[in-house]
Amino acid sequence: MTDDAYLFLLDDASAPLGVAPAAVGDLACMETPAVRAWLDAHGSTPTSPHLRLLPPEETAAVPEGAERLPVPLSEDELSRVRHRMAPESLARVEEELLAYRDCAEGRDGLIGRALAAGVPPHRIVELTGVDPATVTAAAGG
């Protein structure tokens, strides 16, 4: 498990903050008694358009005063949340980085494109499993 992510409720369901848990797929935390009780207490459901989820590094963005609940996510669940939150162009490059694990051909070019698209070096390391020094070398410095 990782640091806690946060489930929270938005007043305005059209706000582009976080990701709807239902859009991420099955999350183990959504079946826990704590989450179920929290949702019941707030008159919400797992599919509510007001329910959102943010990864640990983004929890400062939870609006002040919003109802929130820390939830643990597995590495796979956290990766899916981050992927779902990424802009479409980043998501495409991240998919290529995940596919890279199966084939190292063109590695430096792919890492260079990922860096140019704005994928942070630590995320490239996470997605590809390459050594951080390899990412630095591919970046040309």
PDB file of C-alpha atoms in Angstrom:
ATOM      1  CA  MET A   1       0.000   0.000   0.000  1.00  0.00           C
ATOM      2  CA  THR A   2       1.031   3.589  -0.518  1.00  0.00           C
ATOM      3  CA  ASP A   3       0.378   6.861   1.277  1.00  0.00           C
ATOM      4  CA  ASP A   4      -3.292   7.639   1.514  1.00  0.00           C
ATOM      5  CA  ALA A   5      -5.219   9.071  -1.361  1.00  0.00           C
ATOM      6  CA  TYR A   6      -8.398  11.033  -0.603  1.00  0.00           C
ATOM      7  CA  LEU A   7     -12.003  10.485  -1.496  1.00  0.00           C
ATOM      8  CA  PHE A   8     -13.925  13.720  -1.301  1.00  0.00           C
ATOM      9  CA  LEU A   9     -17.256  15.229  -2.244  1.00  0.00           C
ATOM     10  CA  LEU A  10     -17.532  18.263  -4.510  1.00  0.00           C
ATOM     11  CA  ASP A  11     -20.458  20.658  -4.360  1.00  0.00           C
ATOM     12  CA  ASP A  12     -20.135  21.268  -8.107  1.00  0.00           C
ATOM     13  CA  ALA A  13     -20.028  17.957  -9.981  1.00  0.00           C
ATOM     14  CA  SER A  14     -18.836  19.722 -13.152  1.00  0.00           C
ATOM     15  CA  ALA A  15     -15.567  20.892 -11.534  1.00  0.00           C
ATOM     16  CA  PRO A  16     -12.562  19.230 -13.246  1.00  0.00           C
ATOM     17  CA  LEU A  17     -10.905  18.174  -9.992  1.00  0.00           C
ATOM     18  CA  GLY A  18      -9.773  14.651  -9.248  1.00  0.00           C
ATOM     19  CA  VAL A  19     -11.186  11.555 -10.871  1.00  0.00           C
ATOM     20  CA  ALA A  20     -14.467   9.752 -10.319  1.00  0.00           C
ATOM     21  CA  PRO A  21     -13.653   6.462  -8.561  1.00  0.00           C
ATOM     22  CA  ALA A  22     -16.079   4.634 -10.853  1.00  0.00           C
ATOM     23  CA  ALA A  23     -13.984   5.761 -13.860  1.00  0.00           C
ATOM     24  CA  VAL A  24     -10.870   4.069 -12.466  1.00  0.00           C
ATOM     25  CA  GLY A  25     -12.311   0.572 -12.208  1.00  0.00           C
ATOM     26  CA  ASP A  26     -12.525  -1.642  -9.163  1.00  0.00           C
ATOM     27  CA  LEU A  27     -10.882  -0.163  -6.082  1.00  0.00           C
ATOM     28  CA  ALA A  28     -10.598  -2.362  -2.995  1.00  0.00           C
ATOM     29  CA  CYS A  29     -11.149   0.602  -0.667  1.00  0.00           C
ATOM     30  CA  MET A  30     -14.642   1.213  -2.087  1.00  0.00           C
ATOM     31  CA  GLU A  31     -15.809  -2.090  -0.572  1.00  0.00           C
ATOM     32  CA  THR A  32     -14.529  -1.386   2.938  1.00  0.00           C
ATOM     33  CA  PRO A  33     -16.947  -0.764   5.796  1.00  0.00           C
ATOM     34  CA  ALA A  34     -15.271   2.603   6.474  1.00  0.00           C
ATOM     35  CA  VAL A  35     -15.886   3.913   2.941  1.00  0.00           C
ATOM     36  CA  ARG A  36     -19.416   2.486   2.817  1.00  0.00           C
ATOM     37  CA  ALA A  37     -20.257   4.120   6.170  1.00  0.00           C
ATOM     38  CA  TRP A  38     -18.724   7.436   5.059  1.00  0.00           C
ATOM     39  CA  LEU A  39     -20.737   7.414   1.827  1.00  0.00           C
ATOM     40  CA  ASP A  40     -23.925   6.536   3.732  1.00  0.00           C
ATOM     41  CA  ALA A  41     -23.280   9.296   6.277  1.00  0.00           C
ATOM     42  CA  HIS A  42     -23.060  11.826   3.449  1.00  0.00           C
ATOM     43  CA  GLY A  43     -25.964  10.446   1.443  1.00  0.00           C
ATOM     44  CA  SER A  44     -23.682   9.502  -1.429  1.00  0.00           C
ATOM     45  CA  THR A  45     -22.909   6.430  -3.520  1.00  0.00           C
ATOM     46  CA  PRO A  46     -19.764   5.049  -5.207  1.00  0.00           C
ATOM     47  CA  THR A  47     -21.123   6.246  -8.565  1.00  0.00           C
ATOM     48  CA  SER A  48     -22.109   9.758  -7.485  1.00  0.00           C
ATOM     49  CA  PRO A  49     -20.878  12.472  -9.874  1.00  0.00           C
ATOM     50  CA  HIS A  50     -19.883  14.479  -6.783  1.00  0.00           C
ATOM     51  CA  LEU A  51     -17.495  11.779  -5.492  1.00  0.00           C
ATOM     52  CA  ARG A  52     -13.859  12.261  -6.505  1.00  0.00           C
ATOM     53  CA  LEU A  53     -10.481  10.756  -5.736  1.00  0.00           C
ATOM     54  CA  LEU A  54      -7.015  12.313  -5.698  1.00  0.00           C
ATOM     55  CA  PRO A  55      -3.641  10.550  -5.364  1.00  0.00           C
ATOM     56  CA  PRO A  56      -1.474  11.374  -2.325  1.00  0.00           C
ATOM     57  CA  GLU A  57       0.660  13.968  -4.133  1.00  0.00           C
ATOM     58  CA  GLU A  58      -2.454  15.915  -5.174  1.00  0.00           C
ATOM     59  CA  THR A  59      -4.414  15.925  -1.897  1.00  0.00           C
ATOM     60  CA  ALA A  60      -3.583  19.576  -1.219  1.00  0.00           C
ATOM     61  CA  ALA A  61      -6.025  20.337  -4.054  1.00  0.00           C
ATOM     62  CA  VAL A  62      -8.990  19.014  -2.053  1.00  0.00           C
ATOM     63  CA  PRO A  63     -11.153  22.101  -1.511  1.00  0.00           C
ATOM     64  CA  GLU A  64     -11.154  23.479   2.000  1.00  0.00           C
ATOM     65  CA  GLY A  65     -14.290  22.396   3.803  1.00  0.00           C
ATOM     66  CA  ALA A  66     -15.005  19.508   1.426  1.00  0.00           C
ATOM     67  CA  GLU A  67     -16.027  16.256   3.051  1.00  0.00           C
ATOM     68  CA  ARG A  68     -12.984  13.991   2.699  1.00  0.00           C
ATOM     69  CA  LEU A  69     -11.795  10.538   3.673  1.00  0.00           C
ATOM     70  CA  PRO A  70      -8.243   9.151   3.420  1.00  0.00           C
ATOM     71  CA  VAL A  71      -8.140   5.802   1.605  1.00  0.00           C
ATOM     72  CA  PRO A  72      -5.229   3.433   0.963  1.00  0.00           C
ATOM     73  CA  LEU A  73      -4.617   2.401  -2.661  1.00  0.00           C
ATOM     74  CA  SER A  74      -2.446  -0.400  -3.984  1.00  0.00           C
ATOM     75  CA  GLU A  75       0.345   0.522  -6.413  1.00  0.00           C
ATOM     76  CA  ASP A  76      -1.797  -0.705  -9.324  1.00  0.00           C
ATOM     77  CA  GLU A  77      -4.829   1.291  -8.183  1.00  0.00           C
ATOM     78  CA  LEU A  78      -2.706   4.398  -7.678  1.00  0.00           C
ATOM     79  CA  SER A  79      -1.205   4.008 -11.142  1.00  0.00           C
ATOM     80  CA  ARG A  80      -4.710   3.789 -12.652  1.00  0.00           C
ATOM     81  CA  VAL A  81      -5.814   6.931 -10.777  1.00  0.00           C
ATOM     82  CA  ARG A  82      -2.768   8.880 -11.969  1.00  0.00           C
ATOM     83  CA  HIS A  83      -3.225   7.619 -15.520  1.00  0.00           C
ATOM     84  CA  ARG A  84      -6.896   8.619 -15.538  1.00  0.00           C
ATOM     85  CA  MET A  85      -6.038  12.108 -14.253  1.00  0.00           C
ATOM     86  CA  ALA A  86      -3.342  12.751 -16.859  1.00  0.00           C
ATOM     87  CA  PRO A  87      -4.224  14.880 -19.872  1.00  0.00           C
ATOM     88  CA  GLU A  88      -4.901  12.758 -22.973  1.00  0.00           C
ATOM     89  CA  SER A  89      -1.498  13.417 -24.569  1.00  0.00           C
ATOM     90  CA  LEU A  90       0.278  12.419 -21.356  1.00  0.00           C
ATOM     91  CA  ALA A  91      -1.919   9.351 -21.043  1.00  0.00           C
ATOM     92  CA  ARG A  92      -0.908   8.181 -24.533  1.00  0.00           C
ATOM     93  CA  VAL A  93       2.790   8.595 -23.765  1.00  0.00           C
ATOM     94  CA  GLU A  94       2.313   6.845 -20.418  1.00  0.00           C
ATOM     95  CA  GLU A  95       0.710   3.894 -22.223  1.00  0.00           C
ATOM     96  CA  GLU A  96       3.774   3.711 -24.470  1.00  0.00           C
ATOM     97  CA  LEU A  97       6.010   3.788 -21.396  1.00  0.00           C
ATOM     98  CA  LEU A  98       4.082   0.900 -19.868  1.00  0.00           C
ATOM     99  CA  ALA A  99       4.409  -1.040 -23.134  1.00  0.00           C
ATOM    100  CA  TYR A 100       8.146  -0.287 -23.073  1.00  0.00           C
ATOM    101  CA  ARG A 101       8.577  -2.842 -20.297  1.00  0.00           C
ATOM    102  CA  ASP A 102       8.162  -5.510 -22.978  1.00  0.00           C
ATOM    103  CA  CYS A 103      10.520  -3.996 -25.553  1.00  0.00           C
ATOM    104  CA  ALA A 104      13.594  -1.802 -25.062  1.00  0.00           C
ATOM    105  CA  GLU A 105      13.977  -0.820 -28.742  1.00  0.00           C
ATOM    106  CA  GLY A 106      13.823   2.957 -29.154  1.00  0.00           C
ATOM    107  CA  ARG A 107      14.042   3.507 -25.402  1.00  0.00           C
ATOM    108  CA  ASP A 108      15.909   6.800 -25.452  1.00  0.00           C
ATOM    109  CA  GLY A 109      13.615   8.284 -28.085  1.00  0.00           C
ATOM    110  CA  LEU A 110      10.518   7.246 -26.170  1.00  0.00           C
ATOM    111  CA  ILE A 111      11.881   8.611 -22.895  1.00  0.00           C
ATOM    112  CA  GLY A 112      12.801  11.860 -24.677  1.00  0.00           C
ATOM    113  CA  ARG A 113       9.258  12.172 -26.077  1.00  0.00           C
ATOM    114  CA  ALA A 114       7.799  11.473 -22.644  1.00  0.00           C
ATOM    115  CA  LEU A 115       9.956  14.176 -21.062  1.00  0.00           C
ATOM    116  CA  ALA A 116       9.036  16.617 -23.847  1.00  0.00           C
ATOM    117  CA  ALA A 117       5.335  15.838 -23.285  1.00  0.00           C
ATOM    118  CA  GLY A 118       5.741  16.743 -19.611  1.00  0.00           C
ATOM    119  CA  VAL A 119       5.887  13.321 -17.965  1.00  0.00           C
ATOM    120  CA  PRO A 120       8.032  13.831 -14.834  1.00  0.00           C
ATOM    121  CA  PRO A 121      11.234  11.735 -14.664  1.00  0.00           C
ATOM    122  CA  HIS A 122      10.078   9.910 -11.515  1.00  0.00           C
ATOM    123  CA  ARG A 123       6.907   8.842 -13.336  1.00  0.00           C
ATOM    124  CA  ILE A 124       8.957   7.539 -16.298  1.00  0.00           C
ATOM    125  CA  VAL A 125      11.029   5.459 -13.862  1.00  0.00           C
ATOM    126  CA  GLU A 126       7.813   4.198 -12.263  1.00  0.00           C
ATOM    127  CA  LEU A 127       6.203   3.249 -15.595  1.00  0.00           C
ATOM    128  CA  THR A 128       9.232   1.714 -17.304  1.00  0.00           C
ATOM    129  CA  GLY A 129      11.183   0.290 -14.422  1.00  0.00           C
ATOM    130  CA  VAL A 130      14.403   1.787 -15.816  1.00  0.00           C
ATOM    131  CA  ASP A 131      17.076   3.200 -13.571  1.00  0.00           C
ATOM    132  CA  PRO A 132      16.737   6.971 -12.885  1.00  0.00           C
ATOM    133  CA  ALA A 133      20.216   7.453 -14.387  1.00  0.00           C
ATOM    134  CA  THR A 134      18.910   6.001 -17.677  1.00  0.00           C
ATOM    135  CA  VAL A 135      16.170   8.651 -17.755  1.00  0.00           C
ATOM    136  CA  THR A 136      18.729  11.363 -17.050  1.00  0.00           C
ATOM    137  CA  ALA A 137      20.998  10.050 -19.823  1.00  0.00           C
ATOM    138  CA  ALA A 138      18.097   9.868 -22.295  1.00  0.00           C
ATOM    139  CA  ALA A 139      17.251  13.474 -21.442  1.00  0.00           C
ATOM    140  CA  GLY A 140      20.716  14.433 -22.585  1.00  0.00           C
ATOM    141  CA  GLY A 141      22.098  15.396 -19.255  1.00  0.00           C
TER     142      GLY A 141
END
